[in-house]
Every structure is written in structure tokens, then in C-alpha cells.
Amino acid sequence: MGNSKLYKGSLNTIILKLLEKNDKMYGYEITQRVKELTKGELEITEGALYPALHKLESEGLLDVEVVKVDNRMRKYYKLTQKGTTETANRLAELEAFIRNMEHLVNPKWSID
Amino acid sequence: MGNSKLYKGSLNTIILKLLEKNDKMYGYEITQRVKELTKGELEITEGALYPALHKLESEGLLDVEVVKVDNRMRKYYKLTQKGTTETANRLAELEAFIRNMEHLVNPKWSID
DNA sequence: ATTTATACATAATATTCTTATGTATAAAAT
DNA sequence: ATTTTATACATAAGAATATTATGTATAAAT
């Protein structure tokens, strides 16, 4: 993903959040949406995305529905109930992460 | 590091930033400082920290100075000139990352 | 005397991602 | 007409980064 190593570990959270907002999406759509939302700065690679989707499905966080559009396959993913709960948890973790990084990188208070 | 997977990839940036602020630090000190600054939420493991410090040193971003205090060894690390430059780059990347994650997770504008 | 804290280190394993490769159809460009 | 680009999925080999487990050694606290 992208050029920066910082995204490592955040792909699942990104996928879950997009599905929370958009009800159902397919893989290729996710890559394009992320590109748009980050103005081209974040490009999800297929080698990361598809295994991630499969894993989230196997964990019971996503349901899949295969559809044929213009003679091409699409696999639409949507959050399960468990997935919706887990998304809230992941988002809380993300916010905690960002708060912590801000403390470390731009501390408003300091013990020095 | 911690419980969340999100920190994967950010350890180097954290180390560099702490050294930018504190001139020189030793490994154990870094683990304790991070723990304090995050109110215990982020605990750097030694198995991640020491290899990271060695790598940053081998890349020429850190200089090391071995000191004996109370008959115990300490390896003090500090930024090289190259390390100072690289720290600025990494911090800019971190800020870009956080902006992008905010766009993805809490978009102020939306194309939907 | 034992445990906890300080202080370093590395090996085996797990996780996550990149890069490369593969299949297949539709649309656009040459 | 043919080649390239876009759409749409997938997986395997390898790199990068972290966890867990283990090891050495000294000082302080229980």
C-alpha cells in the first residue's frame, strides 16, 4: 500500500469502515474509492486486498455475494452483524492510535 | 507493540522523533518514555526495539555511544545529520498518513 | 533469598504487505 | 484490426516488521 510503511496494519480497518459507510462494495471498487478519497496518495495493491477480504470473510465479519455484470464477475462484500460490532472496535483502536501518535510526535504535554 | 496492529510500521518514526526531541537516549529509556507518553497504552517489545535500533544505526541514521552506569551497560543513541533529515521526512509521512486516515474514516467531504 | 527492575541481545515464528504472475472480459486507442 | 488500458478476480514468492520465547548480567526491592 502506498509508499509509506505506516499503512501496514490499517488495511482491514479501512475496508471495514468503507463497508460501514457504503453497505456493499466489491474489491476493485474499494481500491478505486480509497484512491479517490486520498487524492491518489493511497493505492491498495490487489495482492494485499483480496487476501484481506478472504480473511475477513473467513472470520465471519463479511458476507459475500457473487454477481455477474457485463459478463464480468463481481464479488460484493457487506458487513455481518459481527462485522459491524468489530468495525466499531477497530475504529476506536484507530482513534486511540492516532491520539497516541500525536502524543509522541507533537506532545501537548510533556514529562521532560 | 501494544495490542493494536496499527503500530506496525511506525516504530522507526517513533524512535526518530524521540531522539529528535531528547538528543540522546538508550533503548530501555525509549521503552519507558513511550509507555509514559501513551499512559501505558503502547508498550514496545525488546524484540522489536533492539533490532530496529541496530537497523537505524546500520543505515547511518543513528550514532551509538556505549556507557557504563552503575556497572550496567547503556547504549546511547543519537541522530546523525542524515538521521535528522530523515526524521523530518518520516514525520511529514506520518502527518500525511493521519490526514489520509481521517479522510477515510471520518471524511469531511465525500464523493458518494 | 527471591523477585522485580534495569539493560542488553537474538532466534523462531506470525502477520502483513509488495512484487510478480495468471486468467478473463470490455472498452479505448492506434 | 490489433494492441493497450481498464475492469475484475486470484495466488505464490519474497520482504519487512512485529511477537513470543529465551538468554546473559547487575542492582534494587521484598
PDB file of N, CA and C in Angstrom, chain B residues 36-107:
ATOM      1  N   GLU B  36       5.179   6.019  29.166  1.00  0.00           N
ATOM      2  CA  GLU B  36       4.693   7.197  29.891  1.00  0.00           C
ATOM      3  C   GLU B  36       3.867   8.119  28.994  1.00  0.00           C
ATOM      4  N   LEU B  37       4.404   8.386  27.821  1.00  0.00           N
ATOM      5  CA  LEU B  37       3.753   9.355  26.922  1.00  0.00           C
ATOM      6  C   LEU B  37       2.399   8.860  26.427  1.00  0.00           C
ATOM      7  N   THR B  38       2.216   7.542  26.404  1.00  0.00           N
ATOM      8  CA  THR B  38       0.932   6.993  25.954  1.00  0.00           C
ATOM      9  C   THR B  38       0.113   6.473  27.137  1.00  0.00           C
ATOM     10  N   LYS B  39       0.487   6.843  28.314  1.00  0.00           N
ATOM     11  CA  LYS B  39      -0.243   6.434  29.521  1.00  0.00           C
ATOM     12  C   LYS B  39      -0.408   4.910  29.596  1.00  0.00           C
ATOM     13  N   GLY B  40       0.648   4.211  29.206  1.00  0.00           N
ATOM     14  CA  GLY B  40       0.643   2.761  29.311  1.00  0.00           C
ATOM     15  C   GLY B  40       0.001   2.023  28.155  1.00  0.00           C
ATOM     16  N   GLU B  41      -0.524   2.767  27.188  1.00  0.00           N
ATOM     17  CA  GLU B  41      -1.225   2.098  26.091  1.00  0.00           C
ATOM     18  C   GLU B  41      -0.287   1.453  25.076  1.00  0.00           C
ATOM     19  N   LEU B  42       0.901   2.001  24.950  1.00  0.00           N
ATOM     20  CA  LEU B  42       1.847   1.470  23.969  1.00  0.00           C
ATOM     21  C   LEU B  42       3.090   0.936  24.668  1.00  0.00           C
ATOM     22  N   GLU B  43       3.286  -0.375  24.563  1.00  0.00           N
ATOM     23  CA  GLU B  43       4.483  -0.978  25.140  1.00  0.00           C
ATOM     24  C   GLU B  43       5.335  -1.587  24.036  1.00  0.00           C
ATOM     25  N   ILE B  44       6.483  -1.002  23.828  1.00  0.00           N
ATOM     26  CA  ILE B  44       7.406  -1.504  22.817  1.00  0.00           C
ATOM     27  C   ILE B  44       8.093  -2.753  23.352  1.00  0.00           C
ATOM     28  N   THR B  45       8.088  -3.817  22.567  1.00  0.00           N
ATOM     29  CA  THR B  45       8.781  -5.032  22.997  1.00  0.00           C
ATOM     30  C   THR B  45      10.256  -4.934  22.631  1.00  0.00           C
ATOM     31  N   GLU B  46      11.054  -5.579  23.454  1.00  0.00           N
ATOM     32  CA  GLU B  46      12.504  -5.537  23.222  1.00  0.00           C
ATOM     33  C   GLU B  46      12.879  -6.196  21.893  1.00  0.00           C
ATOM     34  N   GLY B  47      12.142  -7.263  21.553  1.00  0.00           N
ATOM     35  CA  GLY B  47      12.413  -7.977  20.304  1.00  0.00           C
ATOM     36  C   GLY B  47      12.165  -7.135  19.074  1.00  0.00           C
ATOM     37  N   ALA B  48      11.385  -6.088  19.231  1.00  0.00           N
ATOM     38  CA  ALA B  48      11.179  -5.152  18.123  1.00  0.00           C
ATOM     39  C   ALA B  48      12.160  -3.995  18.222  1.00  0.00           C
ATOM     40  N   LEU B  49      12.379  -3.508  19.435  1.00  0.00           N
ATOM     41  CA  LEU B  49      13.172  -2.294  19.617  1.00  0.00           C
ATOM     42  C   LEU B  49      14.637  -2.462  19.225  1.00  0.00           C
ATOM     43  N   TYR B  50      15.294  -3.466  19.789  1.00  0.00           N
ATOM     44  CA  TYR B  50      16.737  -3.547  19.586  1.00  0.00           C
ATOM     45  C   TYR B  50      17.112  -3.791  18.127  1.00  0.00           C
ATOM     46  N   PRO B  51      16.457  -4.725  17.447  1.00  0.00           N
ATOM     47  CA  PRO B  51      16.741  -4.850  16.009  1.00  0.00           C
ATOM     48  C   PRO B  51      16.477  -3.549  15.245  1.00  0.00           C
ATOM     49  N   ALA B  52      15.446  -2.810  15.633  1.00  0.00           N
ATOM     50  CA  ALA B  52      15.136  -1.550  14.956  1.00  0.00           C
ATOM     51  C   ALA B  52      16.272  -0.540  15.150  1.00  0.00           C
ATOM     52  N   LEU B  53      16.777  -0.458  16.374  1.00  0.00           N
ATOM     53  CA  LEU B  53      17.883   0.459  16.649  1.00  0.00           C
ATOM     54  C   LEU B  53      19.129   0.068  15.853  1.00  0.00           C
ATOM     55  N   HIS B  54      19.392  -1.228  15.782  1.00  0.00           N
ATOM     56  CA  HIS B  54      20.567  -1.684  15.033  1.00  0.00           C
ATOM     57  C   HIS B  54      20.443  -1.336  13.558  1.00  0.00           C
ATOM     58  N   LYS B  55      19.213  -1.475  13.050  1.00  0.00           N
ATOM     59  CA  LYS B  55      18.990  -1.194  11.635  1.00  0.00           C
ATOM     60  C   LYS B  55      19.149   0.306  11.352  1.00  0.00           C
ATOM     61  N   LEU B  56      18.572   1.119  12.211  1.00  0.00           N
ATOM     62  CA  LEU B  56      18.702   2.564  12.026  1.00  0.00           C
ATOM     63  C   LEU B  56      20.169   2.986  12.097  1.00  0.00           C
ATOM     64  N   GLU B  57      20.919   2.313  12.962  1.00  0.00           N
ATOM     65  CA  GLU B  57      22.350   2.619  13.053  1.00  0.00           C
ATOM     66  C   GLU B  57      23.071   2.197  11.768  1.00  0.00           C
ATOM     67  N   SER B  58      22.751   1.003  11.287  1.00  0.00           N
ATOM     68  CA  SER B  58      23.425   0.496  10.087  1.00  0.00           C
ATOM     69  C   SER B  58      23.069   1.325   8.860  1.00  0.00           C
ATOM     70  N   GLU B  59      21.929   1.983   8.910  1.00  0.00           N
ATOM     71  CA  GLU B  59      21.528   2.858   7.806  1.00  0.00           C
ATOM     72  C   GLU B  59      22.148   4.250   7.909  1.00  0.00           C
ATOM     73  N   GLY B  60      22.866   4.445   8.993  1.00  0.00           N
ATOM     74  CA  GLY B  60      23.544   5.733   9.155  1.00  0.00           C
ATOM     75  C   GLY B  60      22.665   6.834   9.707  1.00  0.00           C
ATOM     76  N   LEU B  61      21.531   6.453  10.285  1.00  0.00           N
ATOM     77  CA  LEU B  61      20.633   7.473  10.837  1.00  0.00           C
ATOM     78  C   LEU B  61      20.931   7.747  12.319  1.00  0.00           C
ATOM     79  N   LEU B  62      21.571   6.780  12.967  1.00  0.00           N
ATOM     80  CA  LEU B  62      21.898   6.928  14.386  1.00  0.00           C
ATOM     81  C   LEU B  62      23.379   6.667  14.637  1.00  0.00           C
ATOM     82  N   ASP B  63      23.916   7.384  15.598  1.00  0.00           N
ATOM     83  CA  ASP B  63      25.226   7.074  16.150  1.00  0.00           C
ATOM     84  C   ASP B  63      25.028   6.469  17.536  1.00  0.00           C
ATOM     85  N   VAL B  64      25.975   5.614  17.930  1.00  0.00           N
ATOM     86  CA  VAL B  64      25.844   4.961  19.225  1.00  0.00           C
ATOM     87  C   VAL B  64      27.090   5.234  20.077  1.00  0.00           C
ATOM     88  N   GLU B  65      26.850   5.310  21.383  1.00  0.00           N
ATOM     89  CA  GLU B  65      27.933   5.521  22.331  1.00  0.00           C
ATOM     90  C   GLU B  65      27.662   4.633  23.540  1.00  0.00           C
ATOM     91  N   VAL B  66      28.593   3.750  23.834  1.00  0.00           N
ATOM     92  CA  VAL B  66      28.401   2.816  24.941  1.00  0.00           C
ATOM     93  C   VAL B  66      28.947   3.415  26.233  1.00  0.00           C
ATOM     94  N   VAL B  67      28.129   3.352  27.270  1.00  0.00           N
ATOM     95  CA  VAL B  67      28.500   3.935  28.558  1.00  0.00           C
ATOM     96  C   VAL B  67      28.191   2.923  29.655  1.00  0.00           C
ATOM     97  N   LYS B  68      28.973   2.933  30.710  1.00  0.00           N
ATOM     98  CA  LYS B  68      28.700   2.055  31.837  1.00  0.00           C
ATOM     99  C   LYS B  68      28.209   2.901  33.012  1.00  0.00           C
ATOM    100  N   VAL B  69      26.987   2.587  33.467  1.00  0.00           N
ATOM    101  CA  VAL B  69      26.396   3.336  34.576  1.00  0.00           C
ATOM    102  C   VAL B  69      25.995   2.340  35.651  1.00  0.00           C
ATOM    103  N   ASP B  70      26.523   2.535  36.862  1.00  0.00           N
ATOM    104  CA  ASP B  70      26.245   1.601  37.963  1.00  0.00           C
ATOM    105  C   ASP B  70      26.601   0.173  37.568  1.00  0.00           C
ATOM    106  N   ASN B  71      27.696   0.069  36.859  1.00  0.00           N
ATOM    107  CA  ASN B  71      28.195  -1.241  36.435  1.00  0.00           C
ATOM    108  C   ASN B  71      27.274  -1.946  35.426  1.00  0.00           C
ATOM    109  N   ARG B  72      26.291  -1.197  34.886  1.00  0.00           N
ATOM    110  CA  ARG B  72      25.423  -1.770  33.856  1.00  0.00           C
ATOM    111  C   ARG B  72      25.637  -1.021  32.546  1.00  0.00           C
ATOM    112  N   MET B  73      25.533  -1.751  31.446  1.00  0.00           N
ATOM    113  CA  MET B  73      25.780  -1.164  30.132  1.00  0.00           C
ATOM    114  C   MET B  73      24.586  -0.343  29.653  1.00  0.00           C
ATOM    115  N   ARG B  74      24.901   0.772  29.037  1.00  0.00           N
ATOM    116  CA  ARG B  74      23.891   1.543  28.321  1.00  0.00           C
ATOM    117  C   ARG B  74      24.443   1.911  26.959  1.00  0.00           C
ATOM    118  N   LYS B  75      23.575   1.792  25.950  1.00  0.00           N
ATOM    119  CA  LYS B  75      23.985   2.228  24.616  1.00  0.00           C
ATOM    120  C   LYS B  75      23.155   3.443  24.234  1.00  0.00           C
ATOM    121  N   TYR B  76      23.810   4.575  24.294  1.00  0.00           N
ATOM    122  CA  TYR B  76      23.127   5.826  23.969  1.00  0.00           C
ATOM    123  C   TYR B  76      23.119   6.052  22.464  1.00  0.00           C
ATOM    124  N   TYR B  77      21.923   6.321  21.943  1.00  0.00           N
ATOM    125  CA  TYR B  77      21.777   6.609  20.515  1.00  0.00           C
ATOM    126  C   TYR B  77      21.445   8.079  20.321  1.00  0.00           C
ATOM    127  N   LYS B  78      21.976   8.627  19.229  1.00  0.00           N
ATOM    128  CA  LYS B  78      21.593   9.995  18.859  1.00  0.00           C
ATOM    129  C   LYS B  78      21.507  10.093  17.346  1.00  0.00           C
ATOM    130  N   LEU B  79      20.778  11.069  16.873  1.00  0.00           N
ATOM    131  CA  LEU B  79      20.606  11.251  15.429  1.00  0.00           C
ATOM    132  C   LEU B  79      21.899  11.719  14.793  1.00  0.00           C
ATOM    133  N   THR B  80      22.203  11.162  13.623  1.00  0.00           N
ATOM    134  CA  THR B  80      23.240  11.742  12.784  1.00  0.00           C
ATOM    135  C   THR B  80      22.599  12.896  11.996  1.00  0.00           C
ATOM    136  N   GLN B  81      23.406  13.550  11.189  1.00  0.00           N
ATOM    137  CA  GLN B  81      22.846  14.614  10.350  1.00  0.00           C
ATOM    138  C   GLN B  81      21.830  14.011   9.384  1.00  0.00           C
ATOM    139  N   LYS B  82      22.249  12.891   8.772  1.00  0.00           N
ATOM    140  CA  LYS B  82      21.342  12.177   7.883  1.00  0.00           C
ATOM    141  C   LYS B  82      20.062  11.777   8.615  1.00  0.00           C
ATOM    142  N   GLY B  83      20.222  11.363   9.861  1.00  0.00           N
ATOM    143  CA  GLY B  83      19.071  10.956  10.659  1.00  0.00           C
ATOM    144  C   GLY B  83      18.117  12.109  10.930  1.00  0.00           C
ATOM    145  N   THR B  84      18.678  13.291  11.121  1.00  0.00           N
ATOM    146  CA  THR B  84      17.845  14.470  11.359  1.00  0.00           C
ATOM    147  C   THR B  84      17.001  14.794  10.126  1.00  0.00           C
ATOM    148  N   THR B  85      17.632  14.729   8.979  1.00  0.00           N
ATOM    149  CA  THR B  85      16.907  14.960   7.722  1.00  0.00           C
ATOM    150  C   THR B  85      15.820  13.924   7.530  1.00  0.00           C
ATOM    151  N   GLU B  86      16.197  12.661   7.740  1.00  0.00           N
ATOM    152  CA  GLU B  86      15.242  11.576   7.547  1.00  0.00           C
ATOM    153  C   GLU B  86      14.080  11.673   8.532  1.00  0.00           C
ATOM    154  N   THR B  87      14.339  12.122   9.725  1.00  0.00           N
ATOM    155  CA  THR B  87      13.275  12.298  10.715  1.00  0.00           C
ATOM    156  C   THR B  87      12.220  13.273  10.217  1.00  0.00           C
ATOM    157  N   ALA B  88      12.657  14.355   9.634  1.00  0.00           N
ATOM    158  CA  ALA B  88      11.711  15.336   9.085  1.00  0.00           C
ATOM    159  C   ALA B  88      10.847  14.694   8.007  1.00  0.00           C
ATOM    160  N   ASN B  89      11.471  13.884   7.149  1.00  0.00           N
ATOM    161  CA  ASN B  89      10.711  13.195   6.098  1.00  0.00           C
ATOM    162  C   ASN B  89       9.677  12.240   6.694  1.00  0.00           C
ATOM    163  N   ARG B  90      10.109  11.464   7.680  1.00  0.00           N
ATOM    164  CA  ARG B  90       9.206  10.477   8.279  1.00  0.00           C
ATOM    165  C   ARG B  90       8.027  11.167   8.982  1.00  0.00           C
ATOM    166  N   LEU B  91       8.300  12.271   9.609  1.00  0.00           N
ATOM    167  CA  LEU B  91       7.226  12.983  10.305  1.00  0.00           C
ATOM    168  C   LEU B  91       6.225  13.545   9.305  1.00  0.00           C
ATOM    169  N   ALA B  92       6.732  14.014   8.166  1.00  0.00           N
ATOM    170  CA  ALA B  92       5.829  14.502   7.117  1.00  0.00           C
ATOM    171  C   ALA B  92       4.964  13.361   6.600  1.00  0.00           C
ATOM    172  N   GLU B  93       5.575  12.182   6.443  1.00  0.00           N
ATOM    173  CA  GLU B  93       4.814  10.998   6.010  1.00  0.00           C
ATOM    174  C   GLU B  93       3.757  10.625   7.045  1.00  0.00           C
ATOM    175  N   LEU B  94       4.126  10.709   8.306  1.00  0.00           N
ATOM    176  CA  LEU B  94       3.179  10.372   9.367  1.00  0.00           C
ATOM    177  C   LEU B  94       1.985  11.316   9.342  1.00  0.00           C
ATOM    178  N   GLU B  95       2.263  12.591   9.136  1.00  0.00           N
ATOM    179  CA  GLU B  95       1.163  13.555   9.093  1.00  0.00           C
ATOM    180  C   GLU B  95       0.269  13.306   7.881  1.00  0.00           C
ATOM    181  N   ALA B  96       0.890  12.953   6.757  1.00  0.00           N
ATOM    182  CA  ALA B  96       0.100  12.621   5.563  1.00  0.00           C
ATOM    183  C   ALA B  96      -0.751  11.384   5.811  1.00  0.00           C
ATOM    184  N   PHE B  97      -0.157  10.405   6.475  1.00  0.00           N
ATOM    185  CA  PHE B  97      -0.887   9.180   6.806  1.00  0.00           C
ATOM    186  C   PHE B  97      -2.108   9.490   7.661  1.00  0.00           C
ATOM    187  N   ILE B  98      -1.899  10.294   8.699  1.00  0.00           N
ATOM    188  CA  ILE B  98      -3.006  10.609   9.604  1.00  0.00           C
ATOM    189  C   ILE B  98      -4.092  11.388   8.861  1.00  0.00           C
ATOM    190  N   ARG B  99      -3.688  12.318   8.020  1.00  0.00           N
ATOM    191  CA  ARG B  99      -4.690  13.054   7.220  1.00  0.00           C
ATOM    192  C   ARG B  99      -5.485  12.094   6.356  1.00  0.00           C
ATOM    193  N   ASN B 100      -4.776  11.171   5.694  1.00  0.00           N
ATOM    194  CA  ASN B 100      -5.468  10.220   4.826  1.00  0.00           C
ATOM    195  C   ASN B 100      -6.418   9.326   5.611  1.00  0.00           C
ATOM    196  N   MET B 101      -5.977   8.867   6.762  1.00  0.00           N
ATOM    197  CA  MET B 101      -6.843   8.003   7.567  1.00  0.00           C
ATOM    198  C   MET B 101      -8.072   8.770   8.035  1.00  0.00           C
ATOM    199  N   GLU B 102      -7.893  10.029   8.311  1.00  0.00           N
ATOM    200  CA  GLU B 102      -9.053  10.834   8.707  1.00  0.00           C
ATOM    201  C   GLU B 102     -10.024  11.004   7.549  1.00  0.00           C
ATOM    202  N   HIS B 103      -9.473  11.156   6.339  1.00  0.00           N
ATOM    203  CA  HIS B 103     -10.343  11.225   5.163  1.00  0.00           C
ATOM    204  C   HIS B 103     -11.135   9.937   4.996  1.00  0.00           C
ATOM    205  N   LEU B 104     -10.466   8.810   5.250  1.00  0.00           N
ATOM    206  CA  LEU B 104     -11.105   7.525   5.020  1.00  0.00           C
ATOM    207  C   LEU B 104     -12.105   7.181   6.106  1.00  0.00           C
ATOM    208  N   VAL B 105     -11.809   7.613   7.308  1.00  0.00           N
ATOM    209  CA  VAL B 105     -12.571   7.139   8.453  1.00  0.00           C
ATOM    210  C   VAL B 105     -13.589   8.172   8.920  1.00  0.00           C
ATOM    211  N   ASN B 106     -13.258   9.422   8.675  1.00  0.00           N
ATOM    212  CA  ASN B 106     -14.147  10.488   9.123  1.00  0.00           C
ATOM    213  C   ASN B 106     -14.135  11.596   8.079  1.00  0.00           C
ATOM    214  N   PRO B 107     -14.641  11.267   6.876  1.00  0.00           N
ATOM    215  CA  PRO B 107     -14.467  12.185   5.747  1.00  0.00           C
ATOM    216  C   PRO B 107     -15.249  13.484   5.978  1.00  0.00           C
TER     217      PRO B 107
END
